[in-house]
CSV table of C-alpha atoms in Angstrom, one decimal:
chain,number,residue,atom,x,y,z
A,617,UNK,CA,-22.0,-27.8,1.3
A,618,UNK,CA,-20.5,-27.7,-2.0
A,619,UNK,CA,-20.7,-31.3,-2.4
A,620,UNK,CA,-24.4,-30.7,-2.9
A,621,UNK,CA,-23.7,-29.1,-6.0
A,622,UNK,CA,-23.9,-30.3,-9.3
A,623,UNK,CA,-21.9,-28.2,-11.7
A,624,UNK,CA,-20.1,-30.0,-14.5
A,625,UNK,CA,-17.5,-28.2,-16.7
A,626,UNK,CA,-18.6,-26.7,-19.8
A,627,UNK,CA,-15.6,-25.7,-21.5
A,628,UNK,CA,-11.8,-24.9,-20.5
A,629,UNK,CA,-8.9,-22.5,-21.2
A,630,UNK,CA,-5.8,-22.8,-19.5
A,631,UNK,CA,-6.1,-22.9,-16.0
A,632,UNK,CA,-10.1,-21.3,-16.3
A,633,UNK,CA,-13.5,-23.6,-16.8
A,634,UNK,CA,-17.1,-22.7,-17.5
A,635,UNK,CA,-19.5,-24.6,-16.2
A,636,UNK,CA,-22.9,-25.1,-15.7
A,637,UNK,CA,-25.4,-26.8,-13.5
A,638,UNK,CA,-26.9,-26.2,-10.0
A,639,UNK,CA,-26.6,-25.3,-7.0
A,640,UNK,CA,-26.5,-26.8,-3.6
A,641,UNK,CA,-30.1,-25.3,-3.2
A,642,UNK,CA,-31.0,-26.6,-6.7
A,643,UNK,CA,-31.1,-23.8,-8.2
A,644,UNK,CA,-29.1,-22.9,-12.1
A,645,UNK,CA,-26.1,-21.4,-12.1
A,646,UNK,CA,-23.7,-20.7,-14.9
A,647,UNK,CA,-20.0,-19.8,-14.4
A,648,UNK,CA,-16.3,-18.8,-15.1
A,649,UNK,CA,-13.9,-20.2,-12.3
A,650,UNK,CA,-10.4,-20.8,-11.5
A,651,UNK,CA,-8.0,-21.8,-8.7
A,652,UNK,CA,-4.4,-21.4,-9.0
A,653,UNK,CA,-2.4,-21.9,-5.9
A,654,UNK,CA,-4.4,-21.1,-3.0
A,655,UNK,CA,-6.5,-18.4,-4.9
A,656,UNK,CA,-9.5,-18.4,-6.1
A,657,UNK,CA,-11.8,-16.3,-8.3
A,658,UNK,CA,-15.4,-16.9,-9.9
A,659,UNK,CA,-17.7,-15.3,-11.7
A,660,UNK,CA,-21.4,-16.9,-11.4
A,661,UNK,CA,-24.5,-16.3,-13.1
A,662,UNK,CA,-27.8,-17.7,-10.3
A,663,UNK,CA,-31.1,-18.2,-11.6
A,664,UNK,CA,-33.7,-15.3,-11.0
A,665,UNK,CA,-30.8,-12.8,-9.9
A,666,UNK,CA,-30.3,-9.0,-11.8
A,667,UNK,CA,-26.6,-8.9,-10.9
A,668,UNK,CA,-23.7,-11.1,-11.3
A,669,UNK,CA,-21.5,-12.8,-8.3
A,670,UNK,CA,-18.0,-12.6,-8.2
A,671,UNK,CA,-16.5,-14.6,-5.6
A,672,UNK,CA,-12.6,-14.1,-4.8
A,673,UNK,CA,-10.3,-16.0,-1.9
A,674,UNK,CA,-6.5,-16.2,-0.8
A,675,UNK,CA,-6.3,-18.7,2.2
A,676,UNK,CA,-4.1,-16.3,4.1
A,677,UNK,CA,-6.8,-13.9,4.1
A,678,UNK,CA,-8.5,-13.3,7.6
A,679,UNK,CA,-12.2,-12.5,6.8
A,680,UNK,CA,-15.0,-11.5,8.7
A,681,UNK,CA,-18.4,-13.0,7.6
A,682,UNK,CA,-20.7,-10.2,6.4
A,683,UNK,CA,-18.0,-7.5,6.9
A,684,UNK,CA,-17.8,-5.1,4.3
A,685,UNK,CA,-14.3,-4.5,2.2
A,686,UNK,CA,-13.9,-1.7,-0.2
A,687,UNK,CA,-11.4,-3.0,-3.2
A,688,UNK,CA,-11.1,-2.3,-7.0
A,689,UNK,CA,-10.8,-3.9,-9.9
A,690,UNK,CA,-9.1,-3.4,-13.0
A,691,UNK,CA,-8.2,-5.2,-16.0
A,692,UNK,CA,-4.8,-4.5,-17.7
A,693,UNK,CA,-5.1,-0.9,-18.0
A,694,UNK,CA,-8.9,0.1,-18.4
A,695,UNK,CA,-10.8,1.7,-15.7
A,696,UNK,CA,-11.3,0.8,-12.5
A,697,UNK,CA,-14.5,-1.4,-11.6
A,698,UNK,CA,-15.1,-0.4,-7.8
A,699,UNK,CA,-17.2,-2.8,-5.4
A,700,UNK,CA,-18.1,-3.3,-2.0
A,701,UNK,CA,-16.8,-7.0,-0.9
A,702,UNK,CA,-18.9,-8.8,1.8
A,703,UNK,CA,-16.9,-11.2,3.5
A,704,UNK,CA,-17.9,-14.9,3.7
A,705,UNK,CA,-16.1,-18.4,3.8
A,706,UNK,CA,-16.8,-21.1,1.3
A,707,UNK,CA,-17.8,-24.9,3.0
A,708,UNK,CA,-14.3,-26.2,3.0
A,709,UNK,CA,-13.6,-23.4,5.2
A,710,UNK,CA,-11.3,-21.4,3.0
A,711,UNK,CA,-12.0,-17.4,3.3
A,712,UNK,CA,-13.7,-15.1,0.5
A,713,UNK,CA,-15.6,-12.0,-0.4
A,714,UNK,CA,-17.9,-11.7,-3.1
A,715,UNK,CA,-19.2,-8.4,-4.7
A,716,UNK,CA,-21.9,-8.4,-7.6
A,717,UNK,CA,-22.1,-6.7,-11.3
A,718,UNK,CA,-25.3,-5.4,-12.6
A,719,UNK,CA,-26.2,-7.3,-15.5
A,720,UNK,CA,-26.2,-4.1,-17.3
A,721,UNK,CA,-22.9,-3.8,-16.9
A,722,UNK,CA,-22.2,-7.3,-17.8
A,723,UNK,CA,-21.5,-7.1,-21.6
A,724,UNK,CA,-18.9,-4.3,-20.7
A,725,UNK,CA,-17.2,-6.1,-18.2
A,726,UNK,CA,-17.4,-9.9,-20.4
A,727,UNK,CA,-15.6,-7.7,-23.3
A,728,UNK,CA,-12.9,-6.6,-20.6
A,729,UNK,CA,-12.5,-9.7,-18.9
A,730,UNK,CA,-12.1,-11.5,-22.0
A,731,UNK,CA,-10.0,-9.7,-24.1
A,732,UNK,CA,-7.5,-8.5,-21.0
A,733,UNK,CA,-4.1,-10.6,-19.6
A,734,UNK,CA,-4.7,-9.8,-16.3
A,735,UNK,CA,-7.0,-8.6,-13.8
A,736,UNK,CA,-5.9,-7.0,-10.4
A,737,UNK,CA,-7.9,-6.7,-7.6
A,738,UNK,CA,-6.6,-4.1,-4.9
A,739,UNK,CA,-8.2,-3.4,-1.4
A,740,UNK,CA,-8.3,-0.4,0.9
A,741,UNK,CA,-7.6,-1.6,4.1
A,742,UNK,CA,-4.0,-2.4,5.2
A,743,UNK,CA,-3.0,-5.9,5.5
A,744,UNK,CA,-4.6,-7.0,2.2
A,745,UNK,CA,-2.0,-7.8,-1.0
A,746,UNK,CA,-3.6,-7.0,-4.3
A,747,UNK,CA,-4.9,-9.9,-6.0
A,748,UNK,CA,-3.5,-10.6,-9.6
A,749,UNK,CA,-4.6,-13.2,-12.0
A,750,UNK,CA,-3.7,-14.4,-15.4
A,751,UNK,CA,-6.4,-14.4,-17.3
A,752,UNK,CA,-5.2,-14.3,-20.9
A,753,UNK,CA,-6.9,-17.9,-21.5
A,754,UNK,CA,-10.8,-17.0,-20.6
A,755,UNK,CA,-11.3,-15.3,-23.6
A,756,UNK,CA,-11.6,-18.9,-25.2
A,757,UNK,CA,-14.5,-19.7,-22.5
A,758,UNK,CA,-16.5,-16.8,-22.2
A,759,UNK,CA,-18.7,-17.5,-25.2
A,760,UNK,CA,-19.4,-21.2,-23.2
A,761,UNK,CA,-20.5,-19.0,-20.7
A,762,UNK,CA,-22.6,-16.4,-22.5
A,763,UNK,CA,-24.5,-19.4,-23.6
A,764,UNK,CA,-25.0,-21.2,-20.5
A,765,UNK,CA,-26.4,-18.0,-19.1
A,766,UNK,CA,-29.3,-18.0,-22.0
A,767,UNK,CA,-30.1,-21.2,-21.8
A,768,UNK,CA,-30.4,-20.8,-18.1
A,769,UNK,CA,-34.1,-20.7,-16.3
């Protein structure tokens, strides 16, 4: 699980951390995470990978692994990013989706991310509240992050 990994934080803003490391199968990763009340949202960079991972949980959510969920995603009031979310649940059991950015898209949506307050993810299906996050701090972090991803192997 988890536990496996070795990450270790690289620089933080607020409630947000980059960090660096590996993962549970050894492999580098670089990455922009927080987890504010039973939430959670990350943005990971993986070793040998053309896109990036974002990984997003509420624990209320009801998931099913591999299931496909439409949502969007829009910081403060620029266009709408629009993904495909496959569901998944992390090792301590808590639900999630991820969805992936093509890295050419990736300095784009790092100017976005970073210079926006908020970020709110919305769904299709019924039964799904948006998710909303405060991300004024990550701006501070993303150059941590930037770096960590060219350094990375």
């Amino acid at each position: 699980g988890a536990a496996n990994a070795k990450t270790s934080v690289l620089a933080s803003s607020g409630a947000w951390d980059a960090f660096g490391g590996t993962t549970t199968n050894d492999k580098p990763v670089c990455g922009i995470s927080t987890s504010p009340e039973g939430k959670y949202f990350g943005l990971k960079s993986f070793s040998g990978r053309d896109t990036f991972t974002i990984q997003i949980s509420v624990k209320e959510w009801k998931v099913k692994d591999k299931s496909k969920y439409p949502l969007t995603m829009r910081f403060d009031t620029r266009r709408q990013w629009t993904a495909t979310g496959t569901g998944m649940h992390f090792p301590d059991g808590d639900p999630g989706l991820e969805y992936d950015i093509a890295k050419g898209e990736l300095d784009t949506f790092m100017r976005e991310f970073g210079d926006s307050k908020q970020v709110a993810i919305q769904f299709k299906q019924k039964g799904y509240a948006p998710l909303r996050l405060d991300i004024a701090d990550v701006g501070a972090i993303v150059d941590r992050f930037t770096s960590c991803n060219r350094d990375m192997k």
